[in-house]
Amino acid sequence: MSSCLSHCRHHHQVRLHRRAGPDRPLPAAASFAPPLRRRAGRAHVMSAEAPPGVAPAEPGPGTATQAAVLSEMVEDAAVWCAVHGLVVGDRDNTRSGTVPGVGLVHAPVSLLPARFPTSFWKQALELAPLFNELVDRVSLDGEFLQETKQVDDFTARLLEIHEKMMAIDKKEDIRLGLHRSDYMLDSETNSLLQIELNTVSTSFPGLGSLVSELHRNLLIQYGKVLGLDSERIPRNWAASQFADALARAWSEYNNDRKTLAQVEAEGKINPDGTLVVDGRIVSVVYFRAGYSPNDYPSEAEWKARLLMEESSAIKCPSISYHLVGTKKIQQELAKPNVLERFLDNKEDIAKLRKSFAGLWSLDNEEIVKSAIEKPDLFVLKPQREGGGNNIYGHDLRDTLVKLQKEQGESLAAYILMQRIFPKASLTPLVRGGVCFEDLTISELGIYGGYLRNKDKVIVNNPSGYLMRTKVSSSNEGGVATGFAVLDSVYLTDE
Amino acid sequence: MSSCLSHCRHHHQVRLHRRAGPDRPLPAAASFAPPLRRRAGRAHVMSAEAPPGVAPAEPGPGTATQAAVLSEMVEDAAVWCAVHGLVVGDRDNTRSGTVPGVGLVHAPVSLLPARFPTSFWKQALELAPLFNELVDRVSLDGEFLQETKQVDDFTARLLEIHEKMMAIDKKEDIRLGLHRSDYMLDSETNSLLQIELNTVSTSFPGLGSLVSELHRNLLIQYGKVLGLDSERIPRNWAASQFADALARAWSEYNNDRKTLAQVEAEGKINPDGTLVVDGRIVSVVYFRAGYSPNDYPSEAEWKARLLMEESSAIKCPSISYHLVGTKKIQQELAKPNVLERFLDNKEDIAKLRKSFAGLWSLDNEEIVKSAIEKPDLFVLKPQREGGGNNIYGHDLRDTLVKLQKEQGESLAAYILMQRIFPKASLTPLVRGGVCFEDLTISELGIYGGYLRNKDKVIVNNPSGYLMRTKVSSSNEGGVATGFAVLDSVYLTDE
């Protein structure tokens, strides 16, 4: 859902470890290092304070060589981006974003892929079809989606459309989902924890695929001197896998549509349910927009959304799939016995639940007690969407004690969440053609393509990945994340 | 040799014809035209005056539809460029060209491919291996290359290196050429005439390949409504064909090199002739620079050039190949009986000669007489490289009459050339994300890859193409060409 690189819902505490770097000492400078024939990447001082007890790694043998190699890699990386379409709009250019094809700059990227243990990688891949299936099952339970009324105005409008579809008993035989489930590795529990599940306009399958290719190419060229193996970067076909799922959806729709519909007036729905735009029948509606209140400046947009939903066109996502991806539903699904309402296989349920970060309401006295004892392991969040600041540490303890005394409705205004402790690494980042090193944390998104037609599941696969790496700086409350870069995965045996 | 899009050696007179446009009336707006859902391309007025007697084409049926389609195509084209690496540095961005990967903008392109008759296309392809072979033969004739001493200072330095190689009887067993022969269609003689032959750092095989793909994709999408067939754009693998030739050269070199050379000190040549840089033996030297005096700011660069030439590394190009591409040699080859010095096959010689624009010295009294009678068919050029202005029309006649009276050395200071009359078309051009229509002329470059090892010819193929289209405005003297765009070929049956 989020198209902003720096968006991250959960808060987290930084633990330092070393980024993908040489497993063995670098060779002496003389034999491998190319001369500094190109502009050296500007080396910034670290902008983030290391957490207490953590010191930056001492320079080892071959550091000078590595610096020369990294400097050469920066130029290669930036040029590779330019000639392979790994570019974004440059915010400093006023025409960028208003005129197509102008004001381009290479996408911000990490220079090296992020280390990621193979075991967690496999776990994340295994979860993709389970989450796909879960989204589908939940989407069919209209009552469940409608139950949780206590939401923001925007979600309330979505629920309104959903309610109208329930009223006319609208069925979606062909259901297409292009999802992305985002995870972080929690160093405290040594587990893979879900951050969020995106079911609408899941971003960056294209750029994500390209970053993996960029890193693969850099390691083919420089892997030897860096002690890194390009084969440890998993292949990433996110863009083509999503395109394939879209194409198959189109085929399913047109195979099912027996006769050519009579073309009605523009923007009307035919008696057979088909939607006609520009004299053509719409088979698949892909929502590149529509997930933010800004996308609905007037009632006309809501009317259009309703029209699409009423039609027989395949919606990616349908209003139901869209709602399943809301924060509210994520919270509901994390409650005890809720997964069991949708899935039968106990192993699948256990795998999904294992990836949920803890999420408790304050009527759970045992958890409240734990949180007062160990406030650093929790985050206290206001229940209302988008409202208020999260509460940590001493403040969390004090607030809980106060709320316990008050009891009553004020307890319902908050929710307790498990605090995630991602490890931080020192990472060379490239932005605007310039490289600098900073402390970062990474978030892995696994794309999942899903297509079914009634009982026939046609696509249900993990479909590539997206690694996003964010500059992190610890602060009193937790971690403030700065700008983010696109990244890929380097599988390790840890 | 030229890496500047707008470079064109010959001068020419514009004749108008229509660019690749619909062969049949466009369908009515209702059935095909998508709504103007995107920003309309800003339509400039024509900036060039049409030549006398030529009026812009009258708008036909469906012009409004076509305008809407073109406007949509402009955005698609610019976005396609951005995501496929068809980008260049933006001169308006101060960091562009100094920092890699920043300040990018889509390459200037024509929106539609340029019409080109299939017969001339085949002729140009057929010439590629013949010119490759000619370059190779001429390169072996050191005396011939040295004969023409009357050259500029820069070429004199190249000849100096060549002379040193002759003195040590340097042999290049493996010879690699990545050439491009540029042509224009002369409407006066209805013939394909060579503009120049590039033998060093031939530019744009990468971008050229991409433009063909861009146009192919646009015609797959919009060809039906425009009455154009994407299959009429020839496939263009210039970049990979050149890469393949380079890779094969590398293999040849290393197959021939029986034993691993003893590595000497940096920048020295080993007893076996191998050149060592950064502790590695250099197999192939590709000159991305070195064809302009600016590339030799000091004696160090000339020393390096000499060192490379002395080594056994394959040079692309060798000093001999480089010299064959000079204007001086082009002139020599156009003289009577010179091709016969290098080639045996009379048919091949006839084919090559047919592509030469006429080039005569002023001791040819018959031609001087013709030129005085029909001055518009000739250009009088100062003999010295890069010196003085070309003379046309009345001035040409007057100058010739004056020179005839003077006789003597002043005759040798000039050369008469056949004037080329390319047809001009009204072409939609896209630059900076904005489309406008202007009068243009086009120049077709055919890449030619050549690799041989002693008597074994390993590669000798046409290797893709580059169409460059230039804004033309007629002026008194001939044609002043303005900025240029990358283009591709649309084969016609004319």
PDB file of C-alpha atoms in Angstrom, chain A residues 152-354:
ATOM      1  CA  ASP A 152     -11.134   6.676  10.247  1.00  0.00           C
ATOM      2  CA  ASP A 153     -13.371   8.561   7.795  1.00  0.00           C
ATOM      3  CA  PHE A 154     -11.576   7.246   4.731  1.00  0.00           C
ATOM      4  CA  THR A 155     -11.881   3.590   5.679  1.00  0.00           C
ATOM      5  CA  ALA A 156     -15.503   4.282   6.595  1.00  0.00           C
ATOM      6  CA  ARG A 157     -16.140   5.323   2.955  1.00  0.00           C
ATOM      7  CA  LEU A 158     -14.526   2.123   1.733  1.00  0.00           C
ATOM      8  CA  LEU A 159     -16.721   0.161   4.145  1.00  0.00           C
ATOM      9  CA  GLU A 160     -19.747   1.992   2.762  1.00  0.00           C
ATOM     10  CA  ILE A 161     -18.996   0.709  -0.752  1.00  0.00           C
ATOM     11  CA  HIS A 162     -18.411  -2.724   0.669  1.00  0.00           C
ATOM     12  CA  GLU A 163     -21.756  -2.573   2.449  1.00  0.00           C
ATOM     13  CA  LYS A 164     -23.511  -1.697  -0.814  1.00  0.00           C
ATOM     14  CA  MET A 165     -21.905  -4.692  -2.475  1.00  0.00           C
ATOM     15  CA  MET A 166     -23.129  -6.895   0.380  1.00  0.00           C
ATOM     16  CA  ALA A 167     -26.623  -5.470  -0.027  1.00  0.00           C
ATOM     17  CA  ILE A 168     -26.773  -6.499  -3.692  1.00  0.00           C
ATOM     18  CA  ASP A 169     -25.022  -9.782  -2.886  1.00  0.00           C
ATOM     19  CA  LYS A 170     -22.243  -8.941  -5.379  1.00  0.00           C
ATOM     20  CA  LYS A 171     -20.049 -11.939  -6.204  1.00  0.00           C
ATOM     21  CA  GLU A 172     -16.474 -11.786  -7.501  1.00  0.00           C
ATOM     22  CA  ASP A 173     -15.862 -15.152  -9.166  1.00  0.00           C
ATOM     23  CA  ILE A 174     -12.414 -14.204 -10.467  1.00  0.00           C
ATOM     24  CA  ARG A 175     -10.257 -12.697  -7.760  1.00  0.00           C
ATOM     25  CA  LEU A 176      -6.843 -11.196  -8.397  1.00  0.00           C
ATOM     26  CA  GLY A 177      -4.436 -10.161  -5.664  1.00  0.00           C
ATOM     27  CA  LEU A 178      -1.009  -8.569  -6.118  1.00  0.00           C
ATOM     28  CA  HIS A 179       0.174  -8.379  -2.535  1.00  0.00           C
ATOM     29  CA  ARG A 180       3.316  -7.645  -0.609  1.00  0.00           C
ATOM     30  CA  SER A 181       3.933  -8.778   2.931  1.00  0.00           C
ATOM     31  CA  ASP A 182       6.626  -6.779   4.735  1.00  0.00           C
ATOM     32  CA  TYR A 183       8.831  -8.191   7.463  1.00  0.00           C
ATOM     33  CA  MET A 184      11.612  -7.248   9.802  1.00  0.00           C
ATOM     34  CA  LEU A 185      13.956  -9.521  11.678  1.00  0.00           C
ATOM     35  CA  ASP A 186      13.566  -9.051  15.408  1.00  0.00           C
ATOM     36  CA  SER A 187      16.885  -9.628  17.118  1.00  0.00           C
ATOM     37  CA  GLU A 188      15.276  -9.872  20.559  1.00  0.00           C
ATOM     38  CA  THR A 189      13.162 -12.914  19.689  1.00  0.00           C
ATOM     39  CA  ASN A 190      15.287 -13.974  16.696  1.00  0.00           C
ATOM     40  CA  SER A 191      12.181 -14.128  14.571  1.00  0.00           C
ATOM     41  CA  LEU A 192      10.685 -12.860  11.342  1.00  0.00           C
ATOM     42  CA  LEU A 193       7.856 -10.477  12.173  1.00  0.00           C
ATOM     43  CA  GLN A 194       5.301  -9.037   9.804  1.00  0.00           C
ATOM     44  CA  ILE A 195       5.168  -5.262   9.596  1.00  0.00           C
ATOM     45  CA  GLU A 196       2.205  -4.989   7.278  1.00  0.00           C
ATOM     46  CA  LEU A 197       0.380  -6.651   4.444  1.00  0.00           C
ATOM     47  CA  ASN A 198      -0.217  -4.555   1.323  1.00  0.00           C
ATOM     48  CA  THR A 199      -3.158  -5.450  -0.853  1.00  0.00           C
ATOM     49  CA  VAL A 200      -3.515  -2.338  -3.018  1.00  0.00           C
ATOM     50  CA  SER A 201      -1.063  -0.747  -5.447  1.00  0.00           C
ATOM     51  CA  THR A 202       1.849  -2.636  -3.935  1.00  0.00           C
ATOM     52  CA  SER A 203       4.825  -0.611  -4.977  1.00  0.00           C
ATOM     53  CA  PHE A 204       8.215  -1.246  -6.573  1.00  0.00           C
ATOM     54  CA  PRO A 205       7.975  -4.687  -8.202  1.00  0.00           C
ATOM     55  CA  GLY A 206       9.767  -3.084 -11.180  1.00  0.00           C
ATOM     56  CA  LEU A 207      12.500  -1.202  -9.349  1.00  0.00           C
ATOM     57  CA  GLY A 208      12.905  -4.060  -6.873  1.00  0.00           C
ATOM     58  CA  SER A 209      13.698  -6.495  -9.672  1.00  0.00           C
ATOM     59  CA  LEU A 210      16.234  -4.071 -11.092  1.00  0.00           C
ATOM     60  CA  VAL A 211      18.078  -3.545  -7.804  1.00  0.00           C
ATOM     61  CA  SER A 212      18.631  -7.292  -7.513  1.00  0.00           C
ATOM     62  CA  GLU A 213      20.106  -7.247 -11.022  1.00  0.00           C
ATOM     63  CA  LEU A 214      22.248  -4.223 -10.157  1.00  0.00           C
ATOM     64  CA  HIS A 215      23.705  -5.961  -7.104  1.00  0.00           C
ATOM     65  CA  ARG A 216      24.179  -9.190  -9.012  1.00  0.00           C
ATOM     66  CA  ASN A 217      26.126  -7.344 -11.677  1.00  0.00           C
ATOM     67  CA  LEU A 218      28.232  -5.475  -9.137  1.00  0.00           C
ATOM     68  CA  LEU A 219      29.137  -8.725  -7.395  1.00  0.00           C
ATOM     69  CA  ILE A 220      29.930 -10.473 -10.667  1.00  0.00           C
ATOM     70  CA  GLN A 221      32.405  -7.632 -11.249  1.00  0.00           C
ATOM     71  CA  TYR A 222      33.670  -6.969  -7.719  1.00  0.00           C
ATOM     72  CA  GLY A 223      32.590 -10.018  -5.713  1.00  0.00           C
ATOM     73  CA  LYS A 224      36.011 -11.617  -5.797  1.00  0.00           C
ATOM     74  CA  VAL A 225      37.825  -8.702  -4.211  1.00  0.00           C
ATOM     75  CA  LEU A 226      34.986  -8.169  -1.715  1.00  0.00           C
ATOM     76  CA  GLY A 227      34.668 -11.856  -0.796  1.00  0.00           C
ATOM     77  CA  LEU A 228      31.025 -11.935  -1.877  1.00  0.00           C
ATOM     78  CA  ASP A 229      29.252 -14.373  -4.178  1.00  0.00           C
ATOM     79  CA  SER A 230      26.745 -12.975  -6.696  1.00  0.00           C
ATOM     80  CA  GLU A 231      24.870 -16.295  -6.634  1.00  0.00           C
ATOM     81  CA  ARG A 232      23.753 -15.553  -3.100  1.00  0.00           C
ATOM     82  CA  ILE A 233      21.422 -12.842  -4.366  1.00  0.00           C
ATOM     83  CA  PRO A 234      18.088 -14.529  -5.088  1.00  0.00           C
ATOM     84  CA  ARG A 235      16.664 -13.945  -8.559  1.00  0.00           C
ATOM     85  CA  ASN A 236      13.872 -11.414  -8.516  1.00  0.00           C
ATOM     86  CA  TRP A 237      11.220 -11.493 -11.247  1.00  0.00           C
ATOM     87  CA  ALA A 238       8.620  -9.465  -9.376  1.00  0.00           C
ATOM     88  CA  ALA A 239       7.674  -7.242 -12.315  1.00  0.00           C
ATOM     89  CA  SER A 240       7.183 -10.054 -14.818  1.00  0.00           C
ATOM     90  CA  GLN A 241       5.424 -12.298 -12.300  1.00  0.00           C
ATOM     91  CA  PHE A 242       2.916  -9.565 -11.517  1.00  0.00           C
ATOM     92  CA  ALA A 243       2.496  -8.827 -15.231  1.00  0.00           C
ATOM     93  CA  ASP A 244       1.877 -12.523 -15.820  1.00  0.00           C
ATOM     94  CA  ALA A 245      -0.801 -12.668 -13.125  1.00  0.00           C
ATOM     95  CA  LEU A 246      -2.509  -9.608 -14.655  1.00  0.00           C
ATOM     96  CA  ALA A 247      -2.409 -11.192 -18.109  1.00  0.00           C
ATOM     97  CA  ARG A 248      -3.853 -14.447 -16.813  1.00  0.00           C
ATOM     98  CA  ALA A 249      -6.638 -12.537 -15.093  1.00  0.00           C
ATOM     99  CA  TRP A 250      -7.436 -10.889 -18.415  1.00  0.00           C
ATOM    100  CA  SER A 251      -7.598 -14.326 -20.065  1.00  0.00           C
ATOM    101  CA  GLU A 252      -9.844 -15.756 -17.376  1.00  0.00           C
ATOM    102  CA  TYR A 253     -12.236 -12.855 -17.705  1.00  0.00           C
ATOM    103  CA  ASN A 254     -12.463 -13.136 -21.468  1.00  0.00           C
ATOM    104  CA  ASN A 255     -12.718 -16.924 -21.454  1.00  0.00           C
ATOM    105  CA  ASP A 256     -15.682 -16.673 -19.105  1.00  0.00           C
ATOM    106  CA  ARG A 257     -17.385 -13.909 -21.052  1.00  0.00           C
ATOM    107  CA  LYS A 258     -19.257 -16.056 -23.572  1.00  0.00           C
ATOM    108  CA  THR A 259     -20.694 -13.429 -25.863  1.00  0.00           C
ATOM    109  CA  LEU A 260     -19.518 -10.019 -26.851  1.00  0.00           C
ATOM    110  CA  ALA A 261     -21.492  -7.584 -24.777  1.00  0.00           C
ATOM    111  CA  GLN A 262     -23.639  -5.000 -26.413  1.00  0.00           C
ATOM    112  CA  VAL A 263     -21.679  -1.792 -26.051  1.00  0.00           C
ATOM    113  CA  GLU A 264     -23.636   0.707 -24.000  1.00  0.00           C
ATOM    114  CA  ALA A 265     -23.032   4.394 -23.494  1.00  0.00           C
ATOM    115  CA  GLU A 266     -19.747   5.473 -21.961  1.00  0.00           C
ATOM    116  CA  GLY A 267     -19.193   4.823 -18.294  1.00  0.00           C
ATOM    117  CA  LYS A 268     -22.268   2.620 -17.972  1.00  0.00           C
ATOM    118  CA  ILE A 269     -22.522  -0.980 -16.940  1.00  0.00           C
ATOM    119  CA  ASN A 270     -24.115  -3.374 -19.411  1.00  0.00           C
ATOM    120  CA  PRO A 271     -26.907  -5.776 -18.464  1.00  0.00           C
ATOM    121  CA  ASP A 272     -24.298  -8.551 -18.320  1.00  0.00           C
ATOM    122  CA  GLY A 273     -22.215  -6.548 -15.854  1.00  0.00           C
ATOM    123  CA  THR A 274     -19.460  -5.484 -18.234  1.00  0.00           C
ATOM    124  CA  LEU A 275     -17.989  -2.005 -17.856  1.00  0.00           C
ATOM    125  CA  VAL A 276     -17.397  -0.004 -21.024  1.00  0.00           C
ATOM    126  CA  VAL A 277     -14.827   2.764 -21.344  1.00  0.00           C
ATOM    127  CA  ASP A 278     -13.823   4.320 -24.674  1.00  0.00           C
ATOM    128  CA  GLY A 279     -15.986   1.787 -26.486  1.00  0.00           C
ATOM    129  CA  ARG A 280     -14.034  -1.097 -25.026  1.00  0.00           C
ATOM    130  CA  ILE A 281     -15.037  -3.591 -22.378  1.00  0.00           C
ATOM    131  CA  VAL A 282     -12.872  -3.354 -19.265  1.00  0.00           C
ATOM    132  CA  SER A 283     -11.551  -6.760 -18.201  1.00  0.00           C
ATOM    133  CA  VAL A 284      -9.213  -5.847 -15.346  1.00  0.00           C
ATOM    134  CA  VAL A 285      -9.156  -2.691 -13.242  1.00  0.00           C
ATOM    135  CA  TYR A 286      -5.748  -2.140 -11.649  1.00  0.00           C
ATOM    136  CA  PHE A 287      -5.745   0.470  -8.889  1.00  0.00           C
ATOM    137  CA  ARG A 288      -2.574   2.481  -9.146  1.00  0.00           C
ATOM    138  CA  ALA A 289      -4.391   5.075  -7.055  1.00  0.00           C
ATOM    139  CA  GLY A 290      -7.396   5.053  -4.792  1.00  0.00           C
ATOM    140  CA  TYR A 291      -5.732   3.967  -1.539  1.00  0.00           C
ATOM    141  CA  SER A 292      -5.363   7.450  -0.117  1.00  0.00           C
ATOM    142  CA  PRO A 293      -7.943  10.134   0.735  1.00  0.00           C
ATOM    143  CA  ASN A 294      -6.020  12.494  -1.591  1.00  0.00           C
ATOM    144  CA  ASP A 295      -7.068  10.326  -4.521  1.00  0.00           C
ATOM    145  CA  TYR A 296     -10.727  11.264  -3.895  1.00  0.00           C
ATOM    146  CA  PRO A 297     -10.840  15.061  -4.159  1.00  0.00           C
ATOM    147  CA  SER A 298     -14.576  15.012  -4.950  1.00  0.00           C
ATOM    148  CA  GLU A 299     -17.605  12.758  -4.930  1.00  0.00           C
ATOM    149  CA  ALA A 300     -16.928  11.944  -8.597  1.00  0.00           C
ATOM    150  CA  GLU A 301     -14.024   9.693  -7.635  1.00  0.00           C
ATOM    151  CA  TRP A 302     -16.115   7.828  -5.074  1.00  0.00           C
ATOM    152  CA  LYS A 303     -18.814   7.420  -7.700  1.00  0.00           C
ATOM    153  CA  ALA A 304     -16.256   5.973 -10.136  1.00  0.00           C
ATOM    154  CA  ARG A 305     -14.953   3.621  -7.487  1.00  0.00           C
ATOM    155  CA  LEU A 306     -18.487   2.402  -6.838  1.00  0.00           C
ATOM    156  CA  LEU A 307     -19.146   1.969 -10.575  1.00  0.00           C
ATOM    157  CA  MET A 308     -16.046  -0.183 -10.993  1.00  0.00           C
ATOM    158  CA  GLU A 309     -17.017  -2.252  -7.984  1.00  0.00           C
ATOM    159  CA  GLU A 310     -20.520  -2.794  -9.345  1.00  0.00           C
ATOM    160  CA  SER A 311     -19.201  -4.036 -12.670  1.00  0.00           C
ATOM    161  CA  SER A 312     -18.102  -7.560 -13.489  1.00  0.00           C
ATOM    162  CA  ALA A 313     -14.558  -6.370 -14.284  1.00  0.00           C
ATOM    163  CA  ILE A 314     -11.837  -7.953 -12.188  1.00  0.00           C
ATOM    164  CA  LYS A 315     -10.717  -5.411  -9.613  1.00  0.00           C
ATOM    165  CA  CYS A 316      -7.139  -5.521  -8.376  1.00  0.00           C
ATOM    166  CA  PRO A 317      -8.023  -5.164  -5.585  1.00  0.00           C
ATOM    167  CA  SER A 318     -11.729  -5.599  -5.021  1.00  0.00           C
ATOM    168  CA  ILE A 319     -13.147  -3.485  -2.211  1.00  0.00           C
ATOM    169  CA  SER A 320     -12.951  -6.593  -0.003  1.00  0.00           C
ATOM    170  CA  TYR A 321      -9.285  -7.289  -0.769  1.00  0.00           C
ATOM    171  CA  HIS A 322      -8.568  -3.606  -0.189  1.00  0.00           C
ATOM    172  CA  LEU A 323     -10.192  -3.697   3.248  1.00  0.00           C
ATOM    173  CA  VAL A 324      -8.335  -6.862   4.280  1.00  0.00           C
ATOM    174  CA  GLY A 325      -5.129  -4.859   3.990  1.00  0.00           C
ATOM    175  CA  THR A 326      -6.161  -2.202   6.488  1.00  0.00           C
ATOM    176  CA  LYS A 327      -4.394  -1.841   9.814  1.00  0.00           C
ATOM    177  CA  LYS A 328      -7.631  -2.537  11.601  1.00  0.00           C
ATOM    178  CA  ILE A 329      -8.014  -5.961  10.021  1.00  0.00           C
ATOM    179  CA  GLN A 330      -4.368  -6.748  10.693  1.00  0.00           C
ATOM    180  CA  GLN A 331      -5.092  -6.101  14.361  1.00  0.00           C
ATOM    181  CA  GLU A 332      -8.196  -8.231  14.338  1.00  0.00           C
ATOM    182  CA  LEU A 333      -6.407 -11.130  12.680  1.00  0.00           C
ATOM    183  CA  ALA A 334      -3.737 -11.074  15.379  1.00  0.00           C
ATOM    184  CA  LYS A 335      -6.303 -11.675  18.109  1.00  0.00           C
ATOM    185  CA  PRO A 336      -6.654 -15.178  19.538  1.00  0.00           C
ATOM    186  CA  ASN A 337      -8.799 -17.632  17.571  1.00  0.00           C
ATOM    187  CA  VAL A 338      -9.411 -15.269  14.675  1.00  0.00           C
ATOM    188  CA  LEU A 339      -7.179 -17.046  12.143  1.00  0.00           C
ATOM    189  CA  GLU A 340      -9.055 -20.235  12.976  1.00  0.00           C
ATOM    190  CA  ARG A 341     -12.213 -18.588  11.694  1.00  0.00           C
ATOM    191  CA  PHE A 342     -10.710 -18.495   8.178  1.00  0.00           C
ATOM    192  CA  LEU A 343      -8.250 -21.358   7.869  1.00  0.00           C
ATOM    193  CA  ASP A 344      -8.448 -25.051   8.683  1.00  0.00           C
ATOM    194  CA  ASN A 345      -4.869 -26.225   8.443  1.00  0.00           C
ATOM    195  CA  LYS A 346      -3.360 -25.936  11.912  1.00  0.00           C
ATOM    196  CA  GLU A 347       0.224 -25.860  10.609  1.00  0.00           C
ATOM    197  CA  ASP A 348      -0.580 -22.994   8.274  1.00  0.00           C
ATOM    198  CA  ILE A 349      -2.241 -21.104  11.107  1.00  0.00           C
ATOM    199  CA  ALA A 350       0.793 -21.650  13.338  1.00  0.00           C
ATOM    200  CA  LYS A 351       3.148 -20.392  10.612  1.00  0.00           C
ATOM    201  CA  LEU A 352       1.104 -17.250  10.061  1.00  0.00           C
ATOM    202  CA  ARG A 353       0.678 -16.531  13.755  1.00  0.00           C
ATOM    203  CA  LYS A 354       4.409 -16.939  14.358  1.00  0.00           C
TER     204      LYS A 354
END
